[in-house]
Amino acid sequence: DSGVTQTPKHLITATGQRVTLRCSPRSGDLSVYWYQQSLDQGLQFLIQYYNGEERAKGNILERFSAQQFPDLHSELNLSSLELGDSALYFCASSSGPNTEAFFGQGTRLTVV
Amino acid sequence: GNSVTQMEGPVTLSEEAFLTINCTYTATGYPSLFWYVQYPGEGLQLLLKATKADDKGSNKGFEATYRKETTSFHLEKGSVQVSDSAVYFCALSDQGSTLGRLYFGRGTQLTVWP
């Protein structure tokens, strides 16, 4: 158990819909990262938050957004979903840069 | 920019065989290097890491040496077991930045047969 909790584990939704993925980092970790894992793109970094503030953006679509709350949990919002958004979405947390990142078990999103 | 290239899979081995998974990197600074493992249906787990040149990371019989001259971090294990079947990801974190994000290779699927 990495200590990072992601909910839900599985999500099936229709095209055009909006979903929210939730991540609770390890106790004490201030950094939260979101990654998307798909067969064609591999593991892609989406966005990072540190203590409530956005720190880095990767290949995140404009239809996607995220935030980190005062209790340090984070949510990834995906809207106007397309079939191609079907993927495994991972959250990771770390206590700081260049320290080990701990990954959650992921949320498998299927868009039908 | 930063990037990681690792050997394409899948890799299929018999139990007790020797394993090498090649990984090379491109980085603008002085990266930390990692190997993560993903077992079926699970998230990524850190297998080992090295934070500076010539460091050797090791764990569970796996090892990898940070080679700055060849920009490589190849994963090796002397005798694989069926339980090692998983996907292995090489990754780097730019040590010079304060961001901490990881750059991943595409992953190598390893299957070990009894």
XYZ file of N, CA and C in Angstrom:
678
model
N 0.850 -1.194 0.000
C 0.000 0.000 0.000
C 0.893 1.254 0.000
N 0.742 2.065 -1.057
C 1.601 3.238 -1.210
C 1.190 4.379 -0.291
N -0.032 4.348 0.202
C -0.528 5.455 1.007
C -1.257 6.500 0.187
N -1.235 6.368 -1.132
C -1.963 7.285 -2.016
C -3.282 6.606 -2.401
N -4.366 7.289 -2.185
C -5.684 6.715 -2.444
C -6.369 7.426 -3.587
N -6.817 6.647 -4.541
C -7.543 7.206 -5.679
C -8.939 6.608 -5.730
N -9.901 7.467 -5.993
C -11.272 6.994 -6.189
C -11.894 7.705 -7.380
N -12.811 7.053 -8.102
C -13.103 5.624 -7.991
C -12.025 4.787 -8.673
N -12.088 3.489 -8.536
C -11.124 2.618 -9.221
C -11.490 2.455 -10.695
N -12.762 2.401 -10.958
C -13.244 2.246 -12.332
C -14.366 3.245 -12.571
N -14.430 3.725 -13.812
C -15.459 4.687 -14.182
C -15.809 4.453 -15.640
N -17.082 4.262 -15.892
C -17.552 4.130 -17.266
C -18.550 5.241 -17.502
N -18.335 5.995 -18.579
C -19.210 7.121 -18.844
C -19.352 7.312 -20.348
N -20.285 8.141 -20.736
C -20.560 8.338 -22.156
C -19.796 9.548 -22.688
N -19.634 9.571 -24.000
C -18.983 10.728 -24.628
C -19.766 11.999 -24.309
N -19.045 13.093 -24.145
C -19.660 14.377 -23.848
C -19.873 14.640 -22.368
N -19.720 13.618 -21.555
C -19.951 13.774 -20.122
C -18.738 14.375 -19.412
N -18.934 14.644 -18.115
C -17.893 15.211 -17.269
C -17.713 14.300 -16.064
N -16.453 14.063 -15.683
C -16.184 13.228 -14.512
C -15.140 13.905 -13.636
N -15.111 13.497 -12.375
C -14.115 13.987 -11.432
C -13.412 12.806 -10.801
N -12.095 12.836 -10.875
C -11.273 11.815 -10.240
C -10.647 12.428 -8.995
N -10.569 11.635 -7.945
C -10.103 12.147 -6.665
C -8.835 11.440 -6.207
N -7.982 12.199 -5.555
C -6.716 11.643 -5.065
C -6.430 12.185 -3.675
N -6.123 11.277 -2.762
C -5.644 11.674 -1.437
C -4.175 11.283 -1.340
N -3.278 12.259 -1.177
C -1.851 11.934 -1.137
C -1.463 11.277 0.177
N -0.227 10.797 0.218
C 0.310 10.268 1.470
C 0.329 11.375 2.509
N 0.169 10.978 3.750
C 0.173 11.949 4.834
C 1.471 12.748 4.815
N 1.332 14.062 4.791
C 2.507 14.918 4.830
C 3.068 15.310 3.476
N 2.663 14.616 2.411
C 3.173 14.971 1.077
C 2.455 16.211 0.557
N 3.240 17.182 0.105
C 2.664 18.433 -0.381
C 2.474 18.451 -1.898
N 3.250 17.617 -2.601
C 3.179 17.589 -4.066
C 2.258 16.483 -4.539
N 1.396 16.836 -5.486
C 0.532 15.857 -6.142
C 0.741 15.977 -7.641
N 0.873 14.827 -8.286
C 1.070 14.775 -9.730
C -0.040 13.921 -10.331
N -0.469 14.304 -11.523
C -1.421 13.486 -12.272
C -0.772 13.014 -13.569
N -0.946 11.715 -13.851
C -0.419 11.109 -15.068
C -1.545 10.348 -15.774
N -1.432 10.315 -17.089
C -2.373 9.531 -17.893
C -1.592 8.400 -18.556
N -2.099 7.185 -18.433
C -1.454 6.049 -19.081
C -2.391 5.460 -20.132
N -1.954 5.525 -21.373
C -2.736 4.926 -22.451
C -1.811 4.067 -23.300
N -2.416 3.172 -24.070
C -1.614 2.231 -24.864
C -0.774 2.962 -25.901
N -1.342 3.999 -26.520
C -0.602 4.638 -27.609
C 0.359 5.716 -27.123
N 0.056 6.369 -25.993
C 0.897 7.471 -25.533
C 1.816 7.103 -24.376
N 1.609 5.937 -23.775
C 2.407 5.594 -22.610
C 2.001 6.430 -21.415
N 2.945 6.680 -20.518
C 2.688 7.472 -19.307
C 2.991 8.936 -19.579
N 1.956 9.753 -19.549
C 2.116 11.170 -19.846
C 1.823 11.998 -18.600
N 2.696 12.910 -18.301
C 2.498 13.828 -17.183
C 1.430 14.845 -17.567
N 0.495 15.051 -16.675
C -0.572 16.014 -16.945
C -0.337 17.326 -16.199
N -0.228 17.249 -14.877
C -0.166 18.478 -14.096
C 0.358 18.161 -12.692
N 0.953 19.177 -12.064
C 1.468 19.042 -10.702
C 0.969 20.189 -9.844
N 0.622 19.862 -8.621
C 0.298 20.861 -7.618
C 1.227 20.714 -6.433
N 1.555 21.842 -5.831
C 2.375 21.838 -4.628
C 1.710 22.747 -3.604
N 1.274 22.169 -2.531
C 0.668 22.911 -1.427
C -0.445 23.847 -1.912
N -1.245 23.341 -2.811
C -2.411 24.087 -3.269
C -2.206 24.912 -4.521
N -0.971 25.024 -4.959
C -0.718 25.857 -6.138
C -0.239 25.010 -7.319
N -0.674 25.384 -8.494
C -0.211 24.695 -9.698
C 1.255 24.994 -9.910
N 2.072 23.945 -10.142
C 3.517 24.149 -10.303
C 4.012 23.817 -11.706
N 3.388 22.859 -12.352
C 3.848 22.477 -13.678
C 2.701 21.873 -14.459
N 2.736 22.147 -15.757
C 1.724 21.586 -16.650
C 2.414 20.787 -17.721
N 1.860 19.639 -18.034
C 2.392 18.830 -19.111
C 1.407 18.802 -20.257
N 1.158 17.617 -20.772
C 0.274 17.467 -21.931
C -1.189 17.393 -21.513
N -1.656 18.406 -20.839
C -3.026 18.391 -20.352
C -3.915 19.179 -21.301
N -5.000 18.536 -21.706
C -5.932 19.172 -22.627
C -6.682 20.296 -21.928
N -7.170 21.239 -22.718
C -7.939 22.349 -22.141
C -9.244 21.872 -21.520
N -9.741 20.727 -21.974
C -10.979 20.146 -21.422
C -10.745 19.560 -20.020
N -9.482 19.451 -19.647
C -9.143 18.871 -18.344
C -8.689 19.991 -17.405
N -9.012 19.841 -16.153
C -8.523 20.796 -15.163
C -8.318 20.058 -13.850
N -7.575 20.668 -12.970
C -7.320 20.034 -11.673
C -7.234 21.104 -10.603
N -7.315 20.665 -9.377
C -7.066 21.566 -8.264
C -6.616 20.757 -7.054
N -5.955 21.461 -6.141
C -5.556 20.851 -4.885
C -6.158 21.688 -3.761
N -6.795 21.020 -2.855
C -7.550 21.682 -1.808
C -6.691 21.906 -0.558
N -7.177 22.745 0.371
C -6.386 23.013 1.588
C -6.001 21.757 2.367
N -6.819 20.697 2.289
C -6.432 19.473 3.000
C -5.479 18.611 2.169
N -5.039 19.145 1.047
C -4.044 18.578 0.120
C -4.586 17.499 -0.812
N -5.849 17.109 -0.675
C -6.347 16.174 -1.667
C -6.525 16.919 -2.988
N -6.543 16.160 -4.054
C -6.612 16.776 -5.373
C -7.720 16.131 -6.192
N -8.255 16.897 -7.103
C -9.260 16.395 -8.030
C -8.859 16.737 -9.457
N -9.086 15.794 -10.338
C -8.862 15.993 -11.766
C -10.225 15.940 -12.435
N -10.572 17.028 -13.102
C -11.863 17.132 -13.770
C -11.681 16.971 -15.273
N -12.419 16.051 -15.841
C -12.346 15.785 -17.276
C -13.725 16.065 -17.871
N -13.791 16.957 -18.847
C -15.091 17.313 -19.400
C -15.144 17.070 -20.898
N -16.366 17.125 -21.437
C -16.593 16.893 -22.874
C -15.821 15.659 -23.328
N -16.019 14.587 -22.596
C -15.205 13.395 -22.794
C -15.334 12.814 -24.195
N -14.206 12.326 -24.690
C -14.142 11.675 -25.995
C -13.657 10.236 -25.795
N -13.896 9.416 -26.822
C -13.472 8.019 -26.731
C -11.985 7.915 -26.422
N -11.209 8.810 -27.001
C -9.760 8.793 -26.825
C -9.285 9.150 -25.435
N -10.193 9.602 -24.575
C -9.822 9.909 -23.198
C -9.804 8.662 -22.336
N -10.268 7.562 -22.878
C -10.234 6.299 -22.133
C -8.780 5.961 -21.816
N -8.499 5.777 -20.544
C -7.117 5.556 -20.104
C -7.115 5.247 -18.615
N -5.927 4.964 -18.125
C -5.703 4.808 -16.680
C -5.108 6.127 -16.199
N -5.727 6.715 -15.200
C -5.246 7.983 -14.665
C -4.644 7.731 -13.288
N -3.369 8.089 -13.163
C -2.655 7.885 -11.913
C -2.417 9.211 -11.209
N -2.489 9.138 -9.921
C -2.076 10.230 -9.058
C -0.830 9.753 -8.312
N 0.097 10.646 -8.107
C 1.281 10.341 -7.305
C 1.520 11.495 -6.353
N 2.197 11.204 -5.263
C 2.546 12.282 -4.338
C 3.987 12.115 -3.876
N 4.567 13.234 -3.498
C 5.916 13.209 -2.950
C 6.050 14.340 -1.941
N 7.070 14.226 -1.115
C 7.261 15.251 -0.090
C 8.021 16.448 -0.648
N 8.653 16.273 -1.805
C 9.364 17.386 -2.401
C 10.052 16.946 -3.675
N 10.725 17.865 -4.360
C 11.401 17.494 -5.609
C 12.529 16.512 -5.331
N 12.737 15.623 -6.283
C 13.823 14.639 -6.225
C 13.686 13.653 -5.074
N 12.516 13.585 -4.499
C 12.217 12.513 -3.546
C 11.292 11.524 -4.231
N 11.219 10.351 -3.677
C 10.444 9.289 -4.304
C 8.984 9.686 -4.451
N 8.429 9.420 -5.623
C 7.008 9.631 -5.856
C 6.275 8.320 -5.609
N 5.208 8.376 -4.849
C 4.395 7.203 -4.543
C 3.108 7.295 -5.361
N 2.789 6.202 -6.026
C 1.649 6.194 -6.934
C 0.441 5.498 -6.324
N -0.723 6.020 -6.638
C -1.960 5.336 -6.323
C -2.206 4.211 -7.319
N -3.294 3.478 -7.105
C -3.586 2.334 -7.976
C -4.267 2.739 -9.271
N -4.623 3.999 -9.369
C -5.160 4.493 -10.625
C -6.671 4.422 -10.709
N -7.211 5.241 -11.585
C -8.633 5.179 -11.948
C -8.699 4.814 -13.411
N -9.383 3.712 -13.692
C -9.531 3.315 -15.099
C -10.805 3.945 -15.632
N -10.633 4.856 -16.582
C -11.760 5.553 -17.204
C -12.050 4.942 -18.559
N -13.280 4.559 -18.752
C -13.728 4.051 -20.047
C -14.826 4.955 -20.551
N -14.616 5.536 -21.723
C -15.616 6.406 -22.339
C -16.264 5.625 -23.478
N -17.576 5.502 -23.425
C -18.283 4.699 -24.443
C -19.210 5.584 -25.281
N 15.674 18.988 -24.155
C 14.658 18.605 -23.191
C 14.990 17.258 -22.569
N 14.102 16.815 -21.694
C 14.286 15.542 -20.990
C 13.488 14.435 -21.667
N 14.116 13.282 -21.820
C 13.403 12.141 -22.385
C 14.097 10.853 -21.978
N 13.338 9.768 -22.058
C 13.835 8.442 -21.701
C 13.471 7.474 -22.817
N 14.431 6.679 -23.215
C 14.204 5.656 -24.229
C 14.561 4.300 -23.635
N 13.616 3.380 -23.655
C 13.922 2.053 -23.151
C 13.565 1.019 -24.204
N 14.179 -0.148 -24.072
C 14.025 -1.164 -25.096
C 12.563 -1.591 -25.217
N 12.190 -1.869 -26.458
C 10.836 -2.303 -26.723
C 10.664 -3.722 -26.192
N 9.470 -3.998 -25.722
C 9.191 -5.378 -25.342
C 8.354 -6.036 -26.423
N 7.690 -7.091 -26.058
C 7.805 -7.752 -24.766
C 9.070 -8.600 -24.670
N 9.502 -8.824 -23.442
C 10.635 -9.696 -23.174
C 10.087 -10.947 -22.501
N 10.436 -12.095 -23.043
C 9.983 -13.373 -22.502
C 11.199 -14.190 -22.117
N 11.240 -14.627 -20.863
C 12.380 -15.388 -20.369
C 11.906 -16.603 -19.591
N 12.779 -17.572 -19.483
C 12.529 -18.715 -18.604
C 13.021 -18.373 -17.211
N 12.409 -19.005 -16.230
C 12.830 -18.784 -14.843
C 14.333 -19.038 -14.712
N 14.996 -18.215 -13.902
C 16.428 -18.271 -13.612
C 17.294 -17.689 -14.729
N 16.694 -17.197 -15.782
C 17.482 -16.553 -16.845
C 17.960 -15.179 -16.383
N 18.948 -14.644 -17.118
C 19.490 -13.308 -16.839
C 18.661 -12.270 -17.585
N 18.396 -11.168 -16.890
C 17.575 -10.108 -17.474
C 18.383 -8.837 -17.652
N 18.251 -8.228 -18.819
C 18.721 -6.856 -19.041
C 17.624 -6.099 -19.761
N 17.272 -4.948 -19.252
C 16.366 -4.029 -19.957
C 17.137 -2.721 -20.114
N 17.357 -2.343 -21.367
C 18.160 -1.155 -21.635
C 17.357 0.131 -21.477
N 18.026 1.140 -20.941
C 17.417 2.453 -20.776
C 18.477 3.514 -21.010
N 18.202 4.458 -21.886
C 19.066 5.613 -22.071
C 18.237 6.874 -21.890
N 18.910 7.963 -21.588
C 18.174 9.185 -21.283
C 18.837 10.394 -21.927
N 18.043 11.429 -22.055
C 18.517 12.755 -22.433
C 18.004 13.707 -21.375
N 18.908 14.526 -20.845
C 18.488 15.448 -19.789
C 19.262 16.742 -19.898
N 18.622 17.824 -19.509
C 19.278 19.127 -19.579
C 20.110 19.399 -18.339
N 19.785 18.763 -17.242
C 20.510 19.013 -16.004
C 21.204 17.758 -15.519
N 21.138 17.528 -14.221
C 21.725 16.335 -13.613
C 20.591 15.525 -12.991
N 20.053 14.609 -13.777
C 18.831 13.946 -13.319
C 19.055 12.887 -12.255
N 18.019 12.595 -11.519
C 17.929 11.366 -10.743
C 17.248 10.340 -11.648
N 17.641 9.092 -11.521
C 17.116 8.039 -12.393
C 16.406 6.975 -11.573
N 15.337 6.438 -12.135
C 14.485 5.504 -11.406
C 14.073 4.339 -12.309
N 13.825 3.215 -11.689
C 13.080 2.139 -12.310
C 11.832 1.902 -11.466
N 10.680 1.949 -12.158
C 9.409 1.629 -11.525
C 8.895 0.323 -12.114
N 8.112 -0.405 -11.326
C 7.524 -1.659 -11.789
C 6.006 -1.589 -11.596
N 5.302 -2.100 -12.578
C 3.835 -2.121 -12.510
C 3.362 -3.553 -12.676
N 2.843 -4.127 -11.580
C 2.278 -5.465 -11.640
C 0.847 -5.366 -12.171
N 0.333 -6.437 -12.743
C -1.008 -6.389 -13.352
C -2.055 -5.841 -12.398
N -2.799 -4.849 -12.887
C -3.890 -4.278 -12.100
C -3.465 -3.378 -10.968
N -2.193 -3.026 -10.906
C -1.724 -2.199 -9.797
C -1.086 -0.907 -10.293
N -0.797 -0.035 -9.355
C -0.097 1.200 -9.683
C 1.401 0.962 -9.798
N 2.127 2.021 -10.035
C 3.581 1.912 -10.174
C 4.237 1.907 -8.796
N 5.258 1.053 -8.672
C 6.021 0.995 -7.430
C 7.475 1.281 -7.761
N 8.123 2.066 -6.927
C 9.534 2.318 -7.138
C 10.321 1.039 -6.889
N 11.143 0.647 -7.855
C 11.967 -0.548 -7.714
C 13.350 -0.176 -7.189
N 13.960 0.845 -7.827
C 15.253 1.310 -7.377
C 15.525 2.689 -7.958
N 16.546 3.355 -7.404
C 16.870 4.682 -7.895
C 18.353 4.960 -7.720
N 18.816 5.961 -8.452
C 20.188 6.444 -8.328
C 20.158 7.950 -8.550
N 20.853 8.677 -7.714
C 20.735 10.132 -7.773
C 21.950 10.828 -8.362
N 23.073 10.105 -8.545
C 24.221 10.746 -9.165
C 25.045 9.721 -9.921
N 25.914 10.236 -10.769
C 26.722 9.386 -11.645
C 27.492 8.341 -10.837
N 27.526 7.130 -11.385
C 28.218 5.965 -10.828
C 27.512 5.342 -9.632
N 26.410 5.926 -9.192
C 25.601 5.296 -8.153
C 24.995 4.015 -8.690
N 24.891 3.011 -7.841
C 24.192 1.785 -8.210
C 22.967 1.664 -7.323
N 21.808 1.560 -7.955
C 20.594 1.285 -7.198
C 20.339 -0.214 -7.214
N 19.826 -0.750 -6.117
C 19.541 -2.181 -6.081
C 18.373 -2.457 -5.151
N 17.622 -3.499 -5.513
C 16.469 -3.893 -4.710
C 15.940 -5.210 -5.253
N 15.612 -6.138 -4.381
C 14.996 -7.425 -4.748
C 15.788 -8.160 -5.818
N 17.097 -8.031 -5.824
C 17.921 -8.721 -6.805
C 18.121 -7.957 -8.096
N 17.384 -6.874 -8.265
C 17.556 -6.014 -9.439
C 18.615 -4.963 -9.132
N 19.355 -4.560 -10.159
C 20.285 -3.459 -9.984
C 20.440 -2.678 -11.274
N 20.843 -1.419 -11.114
C 21.088 -0.551 -12.263
C 22.129 0.473 -11.849
N 23.048 0.780 -12.763
C 24.117 1.733 -12.482
C 23.950 2.975 -13.339
N 24.019 4.125 -12.716
C 23.889 5.417 -13.378
C 25.195 5.696 -14.127
N 25.143 5.629 -15.458
C 26.335 5.853 -16.287
C 26.178 7.171 -17.031
N 26.882 8.185 -16.546
C 26.757 9.510 -17.166
C 27.418 9.529 -18.543
N 28.529 8.793 -18.692
C 29.259 8.855 -19.956
C 28.469 8.251 -21.110
N 27.629 7.265 -20.797
C 26.809 6.647 -21.839
C 25.337 7.029 -21.693
N 25.030 7.916 -20.768
C 23.643 8.338 -20.447
C 22.720 7.132 -20.395
N 23.109 6.161 -19.572
C 22.334 4.928 -19.492
C 22.045 4.529 -18.055
N 21.026 3.706 -17.904
C 20.614 3.211 -16.582
C 19.934 1.854 -16.812
N 20.704 0.888 -17.269
C 20.165 -0.412 -17.648
C 19.797 -1.231 -16.423
N 18.652 -1.892 -16.498
C 18.178 -2.727 -15.390
C 18.640 -4.164 -15.610
N 19.178 -4.796 -14.549
C 19.653 -6.174 -14.652
C 19.198 -6.976 -13.444
N 19.021 -8.275 -13.713
C 18.782 -9.222 -12.629
C 19.395 -10.554 -13.049
N 20.095 -11.152 -12.151
C 20.844 -12.362 -12.488
C 19.990 -13.594 -12.705
N 18.866 -13.681 -12.001
C 18.045 -14.891 -12.080
C 16.585 -14.486 -11.839
N 15.819 -14.408 -12.920
C 14.440 -13.924 -12.777
C 13.513 -15.039 -12.294
N 12.429 -14.614 -11.685
C 11.416 -15.528 -11.179
C 10.080 -15.218 -11.863
N 9.188 -16.195 -11.803
C 7.870 -15.979 -12.395
C 7.208 -14.736 -11.812
N 7.429 -14.497 -10.534
C 6.822 -13.356 -9.852
C 7.374 -12.004 -10.324
N 8.424 -12.005 -11.123
C 8.970 -10.758 -11.676
C 8.213 -10.304 -12.916
N 7.296 -11.113 -13.382
C 6.507 -10.742 -14.566
C 5.728 -9.467 -14.274
N 5.972 -8.445 -15.065
C 5.389 -7.122 -14.834
C 5.843 -6.203 -15.967
N 5.411 -4.944 -15.890
C 5.904 -3.931 -16.821
C 6.898 -3.055 -16.069
N 8.048 -2.800 -16.667
C 9.111 -2.036 -16.038
C 9.283 -0.707 -16.771
N 9.320 0.368 -15.990
C 9.450 1.707 -16.544
C 10.722 2.363 -16.034
N 11.500 2.890 -16.959
C 12.640 3.709 -16.620
C 12.154 5.159 -16.577
N 12.661 5.944 -15.637
C 12.189 7.323 -15.516
C 13.305 8.220 -15.009
N 13.173 9.496 -15.292
C 14.122 10.462 -14.744
C 13.390 11.645 -14.159
N 14.031 12.248 -13.192
C 13.558 13.488 -12.593
C 14.688 14.476 -12.704
N 14.394 15.660 -13.218
C 15.427 16.656 -13.419
C 15.854 17.225 -12.075
N 17.024 16.844 -11.644
C 17.490 17.218 -10.311
C 17.696 18.720 -10.180
N 17.906 19.349 -11.347
C 18.178 20.772 -11.300
C 16.941 21.625 -11.122
N 15.784 21.014 -11.287
C 14.566 21.805 -11.181
C 13.910 21.576 -9.833
N 12.970 22.412 -9.521
C 12.233 22.229 -8.278
C 10.893 21.565 -8.520
N 10.718 21.065 -9.744
C 9.391 20.585 -10.082
C 9.155 19.139 -9.666
N 10.119 18.286 -9.883
C 10.005 16.910 -9.431
C 9.209 15.981 -10.313
N 8.715 16.464 -11.440
C 7.936 15.561 -12.286
C 8.841 14.506 -12.888
N 8.232 13.379 -13.221
C 8.968 12.269 -13.801
C 8.728 12.198 -15.303
N 9.796 11.873 -16.023
C 9.716 11.594 -17.454
C 9.902 10.082 -17.600
N 8.929 9.418 -18.201
C 8.931 7.959 -18.283
C 9.280 7.459 -19.680
N 9.930 6.300 -19.725
C 10.021 5.554 -20.964
C 8.687 4.873 -21.245
N 8.605 4.167 -22.370
C 7.328 3.574 -22.784
C 6.975 2.297 -22.029
N 7.931 1.781 -21.271
C 7.672 0.553 -20.508
C 8.083 -0.688 -21.285
N 8.528 -1.690 -20.549
C 8.919 -2.979 -21.135
C 8.187 -4.081 -20.386
N 7.385 -4.822 -21.145
C 6.632 -5.938 -20.541
C 7.560 -7.136 -20.414
N 7.685 -7.658 -19.202
C 8.492 -8.857 -18.957
C 7.565 -9.994 -18.562
N 7.711 -11.122 -19.251
C 6.994 -12.338 -18.888
C 8.023 -13.421 -18.610
N 7.908 -14.042 -17.441
C 8.815 -15.118 -17.058
C 8.021 -16.406 -16.955
N 8.476 -17.419 -17.687
C 7.809 -18.733 -17.697
C 8.531 -19.693 -16.775
N 7.764 -20.568 -16.101
C 8.409 -21.542 -15.205
C 9.167 -22.602 -15.985
